[in-house]
PDB file of C-alpha atoms in Angstrom:
ATOM      1  CA  MET A   1       4.049 -42.970   0.157  1.00 45.00           C
ATOM      2  CA  SER A   2       3.259 -42.281   3.820  1.00 45.00           C
ATOM      3  CA  ALA A   3      -0.223 -42.075   5.333  1.00 50.00           C
ATOM      4  CA  THR A   4       0.099 -38.293   5.638  1.00 48.00           C
ATOM      5  CA  GLU A   5       1.067 -37.920   1.975  1.00 43.00           C
ATOM      6  CA  ARG A   6      -1.830 -40.159   0.911  1.00 51.00           C
ATOM      7  CA  ALA A   7      -4.272 -38.128   2.989  1.00 46.00           C
ATOM      8  CA  THR A   8      -2.927 -34.861   1.555  1.00 48.00           C
ATOM      9  CA  SER A   9      -3.161 -36.198  -2.002  1.00 53.00           C
ATOM     10  CA  SER A  10      -6.721 -37.421  -1.394  1.00 55.00           C
ATOM     11  CA  ALA A  11      -7.714 -34.044   0.066  1.00 49.00           C
ATOM     12  CA  ARG A  12      -6.288 -32.238  -2.958  1.00 52.00           C
ATOM     13  CA  ARG A  13      -8.205 -34.466  -5.362  1.00 54.00           C
ATOM     14  CA  THR A  14     -11.407 -33.930  -3.423  1.00 57.00           C
ATOM     15  CA  HIS A  15     -10.887 -30.173  -3.399  1.00 52.00           C
ATOM     16  CA  PHE A  16     -10.152 -30.195  -7.134  1.00 51.00           C
ATOM     17  CA  VAL A  17     -13.328 -32.144  -7.918  1.00 57.00           C
ATOM     18  CA  GLU A  18     -15.438 -29.860  -5.714  1.00 59.00           C
ATOM     19  CA  ALA A  19     -13.969 -26.744  -7.319  1.00 55.00           C
ATOM     20  CA  LEU A  20     -14.539 -28.137 -10.809  1.00 56.00           C
ATOM     21  CA  LEU A  21     -18.143 -29.036  -9.974  1.00 61.00           C
ATOM     22  CA  ALA A  22     -18.650 -25.493  -8.691  1.00 63.00           C
ATOM     23  CA  ASN A  23     -17.738 -24.166 -12.146  1.00 70.00           C
ATOM     24  CA  ARG A  24     -21.117 -24.435 -13.839  1.00 76.00           C
ATOM     25  CA  VAL A  25     -19.795 -23.798 -17.325  1.00 77.00           C
ATOM     26  CA  ALA A  26     -17.146 -26.525 -17.021  1.00 79.00           C
ATOM     27  CA  LEU A  27     -19.682 -28.898 -15.474  1.00 84.00           C
ATOM     28  CA  PHE A  28     -22.222 -28.299 -18.241  1.00 86.00           C
ATOM     29  CA  SER A  29     -19.608 -28.668 -20.977  1.00 87.00           C
ATOM     30  CA  GLY A  30     -18.308 -31.870 -19.381  1.00 87.00           C
ATOM     31  CA  ILE A  31     -21.797 -33.379 -19.243  1.00 90.00           C
ATOM     32  CA  LEU A  32     -22.481 -32.286 -22.831  1.00 91.00           C
ATOM     33  CA  LEU A  33     -19.202 -33.787 -24.054  1.00 91.00           C
ATOM     34  CA  LEU A  34     -19.919 -37.025 -22.182  1.00 92.00           C
ATOM     35  CA  ALA A  35     -23.340 -37.240 -23.838  1.00 92.00           C
ATOM     36  CA  ILE A  36     -21.794 -36.773 -27.296  1.00 92.00           C
ATOM     37  CA  VAL A  37     -19.134 -39.414 -26.611  1.00 92.00           C
ATOM     38  CA  LEU A  38     -21.728 -41.894 -25.344  1.00 93.00           C
ATOM     39  CA  SER A  39     -23.961 -41.287 -28.367  1.00 91.00           C
ATOM     40  CA  ALA A  40     -21.013 -42.072 -30.643  1.00 90.00           C
ATOM     41  CA  VAL A  41     -19.964 -45.164 -28.691  1.00 90.00           C
ATOM     42  CA  LEU A  42     -23.541 -46.477 -28.612  1.00 90.00           C
ATOM     43  CA  ALA A  43     -24.318 -45.454 -32.205  1.00 86.00           C
ATOM     44  CA  THR A  44     -24.985 -49.027 -33.304  1.00 86.00           C
ATOM     45  CA  VAL A  45     -27.301 -49.616 -30.347  1.00 86.00           C
ATOM     46  CA  ILE A  46     -29.197 -46.373 -31.001  1.00 84.00           C
ATOM     47  CA  THR A  47     -29.494 -46.488 -34.805  1.00 81.00           C
ATOM     48  CA  GLY A  48     -28.450 -49.987 -35.841  1.00 76.00           C
ATOM     49  CA  ASP A  49     -26.880 -50.067 -39.310  1.00 69.00           C
ATOM     50  CA  ASP A  50     -28.959 -47.186 -40.706  1.00 64.00           C
ATOM     51  CA  ALA A  51     -25.805 -45.196 -41.448  1.00 65.00           C
ATOM     52  CA  PHE A  52     -24.902 -47.734 -44.154  1.00 74.00           C
ATOM     53  CA  LEU A  53     -28.416 -48.473 -45.439  1.00 77.00           C
ATOM     54  CA  ILE A  54     -29.142 -46.843 -48.813  1.00 80.00           C
ATOM     55  CA  ARG A  55     -32.795 -45.996 -49.585  1.00 82.00           C
ATOM     56  CA  PRO A  56     -33.075 -44.514 -53.128  1.00 82.00           C
ATOM     57  CA  ARG A  57     -36.817 -43.848 -52.744  1.00 84.00           C
ATOM     58  CA  GLN A  58     -36.297 -41.812 -49.578  1.00 83.00           C
ATOM     59  CA  ARG A  59     -33.434 -39.608 -50.670  1.00 83.00           C
ATOM     60  CA  LEU A  60     -33.331 -35.970 -49.485  1.00 83.00           C
ATOM     61  CA  ARG A  61     -36.230 -36.404 -47.084  1.00 84.00           C
ATOM     62  CA  PRO A  62     -36.540 -33.393 -44.709  1.00 85.00           C
ATOM     63  CA  PRO A  63     -36.287 -33.903 -40.954  1.00 87.00           C
ATOM     64  CA  GLY A  64     -39.368 -35.537 -39.494  1.00 82.00           C
ATOM     65  CA  ALA A  65     -40.670 -38.230 -37.199  1.00 82.00           C
ATOM     66  CA  GLU A  66     -39.148 -41.064 -39.241  1.00 82.00           C
ATOM     67  CA  PHE A  67     -35.798 -39.416 -39.933  1.00 83.00           C
ATOM     68  CA  TRP A  68     -34.962 -36.887 -37.229  1.00 85.00           C
ATOM     69  CA  PHE A  69     -32.196 -35.183 -39.219  1.00 86.00           C
ATOM     70  CA  GLY A  70     -33.562 -36.060 -42.664  1.00 85.00           C
ATOM     71  CA  THR A  71     -31.818 -38.171 -45.300  1.00 85.00           C
ATOM     72  CA  ASP A  72     -28.933 -37.495 -47.664  1.00 87.00           C
ATOM     73  CA  ALA A  73     -28.596 -37.862 -51.430  1.00 84.00           C
ATOM     74  CA  LEU A  74     -28.396 -41.659 -51.096  1.00 84.00           C
ATOM     75  CA  GLY A  75     -31.348 -41.944 -48.751  1.00 83.00           C
ATOM     76  CA  ARG A  76     -29.199 -42.644 -45.702  1.00 86.00           C
ATOM     77  CA  ASP A  77     -30.352 -41.466 -42.286  1.00 86.00           C
ATOM     78  CA  VAL A  78     -28.354 -38.318 -41.464  1.00 88.00           C
ATOM     79  CA  PHE A  79     -28.910 -38.859 -37.731  1.00 89.00           C
ATOM     80  CA  ALA A  80     -27.289 -42.285 -37.965  1.00 88.00           C
ATOM     81  CA  LEU A  81     -24.472 -40.885 -40.104  1.00 89.00           C
ATOM     82  CA  VAL A  82     -23.751 -38.176 -37.541  1.00 90.00           C
ATOM     83  CA  LEU A  83     -23.656 -40.614 -34.613  1.00 90.00           C
ATOM     84  CA  HIS A  84     -21.478 -43.144 -36.432  1.00 89.00           C
ATOM     85  CA  GLY A  85     -19.305 -40.333 -37.805  1.00 88.00           C
ATOM     86  CA  GLY A  86     -18.674 -39.144 -34.273  1.00 90.00           C
ATOM     87  CA  ARG A  87     -16.800 -42.378 -33.591  1.00 90.00           C
ATOM     88  CA  ILE A  88     -14.169 -41.611 -36.211  1.00 90.00           C
ATOM     89  CA  SER A  89     -13.878 -37.888 -35.502  1.00 91.00           C
ATOM     90  CA  LEU A  90     -13.637 -38.290 -31.721  1.00 93.00           C
ATOM     91  CA  LEU A  91     -11.177 -41.170 -32.046  1.00 93.00           C
ATOM     92  CA  VAL A  92      -8.919 -39.127 -34.316  1.00 93.00           C
ATOM     93  CA  GLY A  93      -9.118 -36.180 -31.928  1.00 93.00           C
ATOM     94  CA  LEU A  94      -8.280 -38.328 -28.903  1.00 93.00           C
ATOM     95  CA  LEU A  95      -5.381 -40.174 -30.539  1.00 95.00           C
ATOM     96  CA  ALA A  96      -3.885 -36.997 -32.012  1.00 94.00           C
ATOM     97  CA  ALA A  97      -4.132 -35.168 -28.670  1.00 94.00           C
ATOM     98  CA  LEU A  98      -2.538 -38.037 -26.738  1.00 94.00           C
ATOM     99  CA  ALA A  99       0.204 -38.543 -29.319  1.00 95.00           C
ATOM    100  CA  GLY A 100       0.986 -34.834 -29.498  1.00 94.00           C
ATOM    101  CA  ALA A 101       1.055 -34.538 -25.707  1.00 94.00           C
ATOM    102  CA  THR A 102       3.300 -37.584 -25.300  1.00 94.00           C
ATOM    103  CA  VAL A 103       5.855 -36.709 -27.979  1.00 94.00           C
ATOM    104  CA  GLY A 104       5.826 -32.990 -27.207  1.00 94.00           C
ATOM    105  CA  THR A 105       6.285 -33.624 -23.483  1.00 93.00           C
ATOM    106  CA  ALA A 106       9.246 -35.912 -24.033  1.00 93.00           C
ATOM    107  CA  ILE A 107      10.950 -33.442 -26.365  1.00 94.00           C
ATOM    108  CA  GLY A 108      10.136 -30.477 -24.106  1.00 93.00           C
ATOM    109  CA  LEU A 109      11.534 -32.181 -21.000  1.00 92.00           C
ATOM    110  CA  LEU A 110      14.799 -33.073 -22.683  1.00 91.00           C
ATOM    111  CA  THR A 111      15.130 -29.706 -24.394  1.00 92.00           C
ATOM    112  CA  GLY A 112      14.500 -27.695 -21.260  1.00 89.00           C
ATOM    113  CA  TYR A 113      16.775 -29.773 -19.043  1.00 88.00           C
ATOM    114  CA  PHE A 114      19.747 -30.415 -21.332  1.00 88.00           C
ATOM    115  CA  ARG A 115      20.773 -26.948 -22.436  1.00 86.00           C
ATOM    116  CA  TRP A 116      22.965 -28.124 -25.312  1.00 88.00           C
ATOM    117  CA  LEU A 117      19.822 -29.546 -26.976  1.00 88.00           C
ATOM    118  CA  ASP A 118      17.835 -26.319 -26.688  1.00 88.00           C
ATOM    119  CA  PRO A 119      19.152 -24.326 -29.683  1.00 90.00           C
ATOM    120  CA  ILE A 120      19.056 -27.384 -31.966  1.00 91.00           C
ATOM    121  CA  VAL A 121      15.588 -28.639 -31.093  1.00 91.00           C
ATOM    122  CA  MET A 122      13.935 -25.234 -30.897  1.00 92.00           C
ATOM    123  CA  ARG A 123      15.150 -24.259 -34.351  1.00 91.00           C
ATOM    124  CA  VAL A 124      13.630 -27.495 -35.653  1.00 92.00           C
ATOM    125  CA  MET A 125      10.371 -26.667 -33.858  1.00 92.00           C
ATOM    126  CA  ASP A 126      10.409 -23.179 -35.393  1.00 90.00           C
ATOM    127  CA  GLY A 127      10.742 -24.771 -38.815  1.00 90.00           C
ATOM    128  CA  VAL A 128       7.854 -27.148 -38.156  1.00 89.00           C
ATOM    129  CA  MET A 129       5.633 -24.292 -36.964  1.00 89.00           C
ATOM    130  CA  ALA A 130       6.392 -22.406 -40.171  1.00 89.00           C
ATOM    131  CA  ILE A 131       4.619 -25.148 -42.160  1.00 86.00           C
ATOM    132  CA  PRO A 132       0.815 -24.705 -42.248  1.00 86.00           C
ATOM    133  CA  GLY A 133      -0.538 -27.731 -40.444  1.00 86.00           C
ATOM    134  CA  ILE A 134      -3.488 -28.383 -42.750  1.00 86.00           C
ATOM    135  CA  LEU A 135      -1.322 -28.145 -45.876  1.00 88.00           C
ATOM    136  CA  PHE A 136       1.134 -30.663 -44.443  1.00 89.00           C
ATOM    137  CA  ALA A 137      -1.750 -32.968 -43.529  1.00 89.00           C
ATOM    138  CA  VAL A 138      -3.230 -32.735 -47.027  1.00 89.00           C
ATOM    139  CA  ALA A 139       0.167 -33.426 -48.611  1.00 89.00           C
ATOM    140  CA  LEU A 140       0.948 -36.396 -46.347  1.00 89.00           C
ATOM    141  CA  VAL A 141      -2.458 -38.026 -46.727  1.00 87.00           C
ATOM    142  CA  SER A 142      -2.398 -37.510 -50.507  1.00 86.00           C
ATOM    143  CA  LEU A 143       1.090 -39.026 -50.726  1.00 88.00           C
ATOM    144  CA  VAL A 144       0.701 -42.014 -48.383  1.00 87.00           C
ATOM    145  CA  GLY A 145      -3.034 -42.598 -48.626  1.00 83.00           C
ATOM    146  CA  PRO A 146      -5.882 -42.121 -46.140  1.00 84.00           C
ATOM    147  CA  SER A 147      -5.778 -44.291 -43.043  1.00 86.00           C
ATOM    148  CA  LEU A 148      -6.236 -43.798 -39.326  1.00 88.00           C
ATOM    149  CA  VAL A 149      -2.489 -43.858 -38.674  1.00 91.00           C
ATOM    150  CA  THR A 150      -1.707 -41.440 -41.495  1.00 91.00           C
ATOM    151  CA  ILE A 151      -4.389 -38.907 -40.553  1.00 91.00           C
ATOM    152  CA  VAL A 152      -3.492 -39.001 -36.849  1.00 93.00           C
ATOM    153  CA  ALA A 153       0.212 -38.598 -37.664  1.00 92.00           C
ATOM    154  CA  ALA A 154      -0.483 -35.695 -40.018  1.00 91.00           C
ATOM    155  CA  ILE A 155      -2.571 -33.853 -37.432  1.00 92.00           C
ATOM    156  CA  THR A 156      -0.155 -34.637 -34.580  1.00 93.00           C
ATOM    157  CA  PHE A 157       2.800 -33.217 -36.491  1.00 91.00           C
ATOM    158  CA  ALA A 158       1.455 -29.671 -36.237  1.00 89.00           C
ATOM    159  CA  GLU A 159       0.681 -29.957 -32.502  1.00 90.00           C
ATOM    160  CA  ILE A 160       4.063 -31.220 -31.269  1.00 93.00           C
ATOM    161  CA  PRO A 161       5.881 -27.830 -31.361  1.00 93.00           C
ATOM    162  CA  ARG A 162       3.189 -26.177 -29.233  1.00 91.00           C
ATOM    163  CA  VAL A 163       3.458 -28.813 -26.521  1.00 93.00           C
ATOM    164  CA  THR A 164       7.243 -28.773 -26.728  1.00 93.00           C
ATOM    165  CA  ARG A 165       7.368 -25.017 -26.161  1.00 93.00           C
ATOM    166  CA  LEU A 166       4.922 -25.225 -23.267  1.00 91.00           C
ATOM    167  CA  VAL A 167       6.758 -28.018 -21.448  1.00 93.00           C
ATOM    168  CA  ARG A 168      10.162 -26.475 -22.144  1.00 92.00           C
ATOM    169  CA  SER A 169       9.094 -23.181 -20.555  1.00 90.00           C
ATOM    170  CA  VAL A 170       7.958 -24.999 -17.411  1.00 90.00           C
ATOM    171  CA  VAL A 171      11.167 -27.035 -17.238  1.00 91.00           C
ATOM    172  CA  LEU A 172      13.354 -23.927 -17.598  1.00 89.00           C
ATOM    173  CA  SER A 173      11.585 -22.440 -14.580  1.00 87.00           C
ATOM    174  CA  VAL A 174      11.364 -25.541 -12.390  1.00 87.00           C
ATOM    175  CA  ARG A 175      14.921 -26.740 -12.910  1.00 84.00           C
ATOM    176  CA  GLU A 176      16.198 -23.751 -10.918  1.00 79.00           C
ATOM    177  CA  GLU A 177      14.157 -24.697  -7.834  1.00 82.00           C
ATOM    178  CA  SER A 178      16.041 -25.765  -4.730  1.00 82.00           C
ATOM    179  CA  TYR A 179      14.537 -29.275  -4.571  1.00 81.00           C
ATOM    180  CA  VAL A 180      15.708 -29.986  -8.124  1.00 83.00           C
ATOM    181  CA  ARG A 181      19.174 -28.707  -7.313  1.00 82.00           C
ATOM    182  CA  ALA A 182      19.214 -30.850  -4.183  1.00 84.00           C
ATOM    183  CA  ALA A 183      18.247 -33.947  -6.164  1.00 81.00           C
ATOM    184  CA  GLU A 184      21.036 -33.249  -8.654  1.00 76.00           C
ATOM    185  CA  GLY A 185      23.481 -32.737  -5.778  1.00 80.00           C
ATOM    186  CA  LEU A 186      22.581 -36.149  -4.380  1.00 80.00           C
ATOM    187  CA  GLY A 187      23.653 -37.731  -7.659  1.00 79.00           C
ATOM    188  CA  ILE A 188      20.191 -38.799  -8.856  1.00 81.00           C
ATOM    189  CA  PRO A 189      20.308 -39.619 -12.596  1.00 84.00           C
ATOM    190  CA  PRO A 190      18.989 -36.790 -14.830  1.00 81.00           C
ATOM    191  CA  LEU A 191      16.167 -38.854 -16.330  1.00 84.00           C
ATOM    192  CA  LEU A 192      14.963 -39.752 -12.843  1.00 86.00           C
ATOM    193  CA  VAL A 193      15.083 -36.081 -11.850  1.00 84.00           C
ATOM    194  CA  LEU A 194      12.993 -35.242 -14.892  1.00 87.00           C
ATOM    195  CA  VAL A 195      10.361 -37.874 -14.155  1.00 84.00           C
ATOM    196  CA  ARG A 196      10.130 -37.496 -10.374  1.00 85.00           C
ATOM    197  CA  HIS A 197      10.724 -33.814  -9.741  1.00 85.00           C
ATOM    198  CA  ILE A 198      10.079 -31.852 -12.937  1.00 87.00           C
ATOM    199  CA  LEU A 199       7.368 -33.734 -14.834  1.00 87.00           C
ATOM    200  CA  PRO A 200       4.697 -33.287 -12.084  1.00 86.00           C
ATOM    201  CA  SER A 201       4.958 -29.508 -12.508  1.00 84.00           C
ATOM    202  CA  CYS A 202       4.106 -29.903 -16.203  1.00 87.00           C
ATOM    203  CA  ILE A 203       0.937 -31.952 -15.674  1.00 86.00           C
ATOM    204  CA  ALA A 204      -1.502 -29.079 -15.010  1.00 83.00           C
ATOM    205  CA  PRO A 205      -0.704 -26.946 -18.093  1.00 87.00           C
ATOM    206  CA  LEU A 206      -0.344 -30.112 -20.141  1.00 89.00           C
ATOM    207  CA  ILE A 207      -3.875 -31.277 -19.303  1.00 87.00           C
ATOM    208  CA  VAL A 208      -5.290 -27.943 -20.413  1.00 86.00           C
ATOM    209  CA  GLN A 209      -3.245 -27.933 -23.630  1.00 90.00           C
ATOM    210  CA  THR A 210      -4.358 -31.489 -24.398  1.00 91.00           C
ATOM    211  CA  THR A 211      -8.023 -30.468 -24.319  1.00 90.00           C
ATOM    212  CA  TYR A 212      -7.342 -27.711 -26.848  1.00 90.00           C
ATOM    213  CA  MET A 213      -5.396 -30.154 -29.048  1.00 93.00           C
ATOM    214  CA  PHE A 214      -8.355 -32.525 -28.882  1.00 93.00           C
ATOM    215  CA  ALA A 215     -10.678 -29.830 -30.233  1.00 92.00           C
ATOM    216  CA  ALA A 216      -8.182 -28.713 -32.883  1.00 92.00           C
ATOM    217  CA  ALA A 217      -7.666 -32.299 -34.071  1.00 92.00           C
ATOM    218  CA  ILE A 218     -11.421 -32.845 -34.483  1.00 92.00           C
ATOM    219  CA  LEU A 219     -11.608 -29.712 -36.625  1.00 91.00           C
ATOM    220  CA  SER A 220      -8.573 -30.776 -38.667  1.00 91.00           C
ATOM    221  CA  GLU A 221     -10.109 -34.164 -39.395  1.00 90.00           C
ATOM    222  CA  ALA A 222     -13.322 -32.451 -40.500  1.00 90.00           C
ATOM    223  CA  VAL A 223     -11.361 -30.148 -42.816  1.00 90.00           C
ATOM    224  CA  LEU A 224      -9.521 -33.113 -44.363  1.00 90.00           C
ATOM    225  CA  GLY A 225     -12.788 -34.950 -44.904  1.00 88.00           C
ATOM    226  CA  PHE A 226     -14.456 -31.866 -46.351  1.00 87.00           C
ATOM    227  CA  LEU A 227     -11.555 -31.434 -48.797  1.00 86.00           C
ATOM    228  CA  GLY A 228     -11.895 -35.059 -49.882  1.00 83.00           C
ATOM    229  CA  VAL A 229      -8.531 -36.281 -48.566  1.00 86.00           C
ATOM    230  CA  GLY A 230      -9.789 -37.820 -45.335  1.00 84.00           C
ATOM    231  CA  PHE A 231     -11.312 -41.224 -44.748  1.00 86.00           C
ATOM    232  CA  PRO A 232     -13.029 -43.063 -47.624  1.00 83.00           C
ATOM    233  CA  PRO A 233     -16.634 -41.953 -48.321  1.00 77.00           C
ATOM    234  CA  ASP A 234     -18.036 -45.319 -47.195  1.00 77.00           C
ATOM    235  CA  LEU A 235     -16.578 -44.720 -43.718  1.00 81.00           C
ATOM    236  CA  PRO A 236     -18.678 -41.957 -42.145  1.00 84.00           C
ATOM    237  CA  SER A 237     -16.974 -39.128 -40.280  1.00 87.00           C
ATOM    238  CA  TRP A 238     -18.208 -35.618 -39.653  1.00 89.00           C
ATOM    239  CA  GLY A 239     -15.906 -34.308 -42.375  1.00 88.00           C
ATOM    240  CA  ASN A 240     -17.160 -36.860 -44.910  1.00 88.00           C
ATOM    241  CA  VAL A 241     -20.808 -36.161 -44.099  1.00 88.00           C
ATOM    242  CA  LEU A 242     -20.192 -32.436 -44.549  1.00 89.00           C
ATOM    243  CA  ALA A 243     -18.417 -33.059 -47.863  1.00 87.00           C
ATOM    244  CA  GLU A 244     -21.228 -35.222 -49.240  1.00 86.00           C
ATOM    245  CA  GLY A 245     -23.881 -32.733 -48.163  1.00 86.00           C
ATOM    246  CA  ARG A 246     -22.117 -29.872 -49.935  1.00 85.00           C
ATOM    247  CA  ALA A 247     -23.431 -30.921 -53.360  1.00 83.00           C
ATOM    248  CA  VAL A 248     -27.089 -30.848 -52.257  1.00 85.00           C
ATOM    249  CA  PHE A 249     -26.894 -28.064 -49.686  1.00 84.00           C
ATOM    250  CA  GLN A 250     -29.305 -25.740 -51.522  1.00 83.00           C
ATOM    251  CA  ARG A 251     -31.964 -28.446 -51.788  1.00 85.00           C
ATOM    252  CA  ALA A 252     -31.280 -30.174 -48.476  1.00 86.00           C
ATOM    253  CA  PRO A 253     -29.474 -27.866 -46.045  1.00 88.00           C
ATOM    254  CA  TRP A 254     -29.984 -30.324 -43.178  1.00 88.00           C
ATOM    255  CA  THR A 255     -27.310 -32.592 -44.681  1.00 87.00           C
ATOM    256  CA  ILE A 256     -24.700 -30.029 -43.628  1.00 90.00           C
ATOM    257  CA  LEU A 257     -26.415 -28.293 -40.707  1.00 90.00           C
ATOM    258  CA  ALA A 258     -26.778 -31.472 -38.614  1.00 89.00           C
ATOM    259  CA  PRO A 259     -23.132 -32.659 -38.726  1.00 89.00           C
ATOM    260  CA  GLY A 260     -21.937 -29.056 -38.581  1.00 90.00           C
ATOM    261  CA  LEU A 261     -23.962 -28.485 -35.410  1.00 91.00           C
ATOM    262  CA  PHE A 262     -22.553 -31.625 -33.763  1.00 91.00           C
ATOM    263  CA  LEU A 263     -19.039 -30.595 -34.744  1.00 91.00           C
ATOM    264  CA  ALA A 264     -19.456 -27.045 -33.423  1.00 92.00           C
ATOM    265  CA  VAL A 265     -21.071 -28.152 -30.148  1.00 92.00           C
ATOM    266  CA  THR A 266     -18.355 -30.748 -29.530  1.00 93.00           C
ATOM    267  CA  VAL A 267     -15.524 -28.297 -30.116  1.00 92.00           C
ATOM    268  CA  MET A 268     -17.255 -25.689 -27.958  1.00 91.00           C
ATOM    269  CA  ALA A 269     -17.746 -28.203 -25.128  1.00 91.00           C
ATOM    270  CA  VAL A 270     -14.092 -29.272 -25.237  1.00 91.00           C
ATOM    271  CA  ASN A 271     -12.860 -25.675 -25.247  1.00 88.00           C
ATOM    272  CA  LEU A 272     -15.133 -24.670 -22.363  1.00 87.00           C
ATOM    273  CA  LEU A 273     -13.976 -27.696 -20.396  1.00 87.00           C
ATOM    274  CA  GLY A 274     -10.384 -26.683 -21.092  1.00 84.00           C
ATOM    275  CA  ASP A 275     -11.123 -23.160 -19.853  1.00 82.00           C
ATOM    276  CA  GLY A 276     -12.602 -24.580 -16.670  1.00 80.00           C
ATOM    277  CA  LEU A 277      -9.568 -26.790 -16.088  1.00 79.00           C
ATOM    278  CA  ARG A 278      -7.262 -23.858 -16.748  1.00 77.00           C
ATOM    279  CA  ASP A 279      -9.099 -21.659 -14.243  1.00 74.00           C
ATOM    280  CA  ARG A 280      -8.782 -24.386 -11.620  1.00 73.00           C
ATOM    281  CA  LEU A 281      -5.241 -25.587 -12.336  1.00 69.00           C
ATOM    282  CA  ASP A 282      -3.600 -22.187 -12.821  1.00 62.00           C
ATOM    283  CA  PRO A 283      -2.874 -20.812  -9.303  1.00 52.00           C
ATOM    284  CA  ARG A 284      -2.825 -17.218 -10.538  1.00 50.00           C
ATOM    285  CA  LEU A 285      -6.318 -17.497 -12.008  1.00 46.00           C
ATOM    286  CA  SER A 286      -7.573 -19.250  -8.874  1.00 48.00           C
ATOM    287  CA  ARG A 287      -6.270 -16.465  -6.655  1.00 45.00           C
ATOM    288  CA  ALA A 288      -7.757 -13.800  -8.955  1.00 41.00           C
ATOM    289  CA  ALA A 289     -11.156 -15.496  -8.796  1.00 43.00           C
ATOM    290  CA  LYS A 290     -11.044 -15.568  -5.002  1.00 44.00           C
ATOM    291  CA  VAL A 291     -10.068 -11.902  -4.810  1.00 39.00           C
ATOM    292  CA  SER A 292     -12.835 -10.840  -7.216  1.00 42.00           C
ATOM    293  CA  SER A 293     -15.434 -12.790  -5.256  1.00 40.00           C
TER     294      SER A 293
END
């Protein structure tokens, strides 16, 4: 890469960061999401092992100075449960989003570029999209057993067709550009054309789609835990905490309100961040914002 290209790339990154910082909603949601992630990562430092400490004499205590979010039916600190549960829920969301983006991108690139693959792969994707994602996840986890790999795979399965369709649509458009045709005319191998000349055009919409998959995966994990087919009860996740609080909700509503609030705020922050990235990365939206201002 020449000095001019490096300077241009650096200027683009600087402009992107400045534009993203100017979007107050995206900035606020990014800071909020970072705070939630840090609280989950540092859960042991903040609360110690309180999430696993059972106190029969202090069960169903309301929120107060000693227990900020109250205690559950076993006397465990709900605040500690929520922070420790964030580790599992956020990890599942991150792994499912990355796996879905990786597999979907690979399939979408090949499908959009090699036309003979298109009718075969897209009919398979249509069939996958016809299966309700949560039902497939429940069936797979019930059949194989709950584990991190199984739950991530079950959630990823429903996201792959969406990414495949997105990337395929970009490839179908970009492959007709003159620079792609020129690269093909020079005899560059197809896979190298895909990686060097077509894949960069997919990055912007893919980043936005990945944020939405992250939020959807967190919700899916919570649904699985709430239905009792997620992680074991002794391993706290937001879904498990919600499921355990369901039985005592009328007596102790904080056992569901606290994890539900963290779940809702996290999903909202991720979606708002995705909207901010979309507004910045989509040239049409950027031009519309400039015209309106």
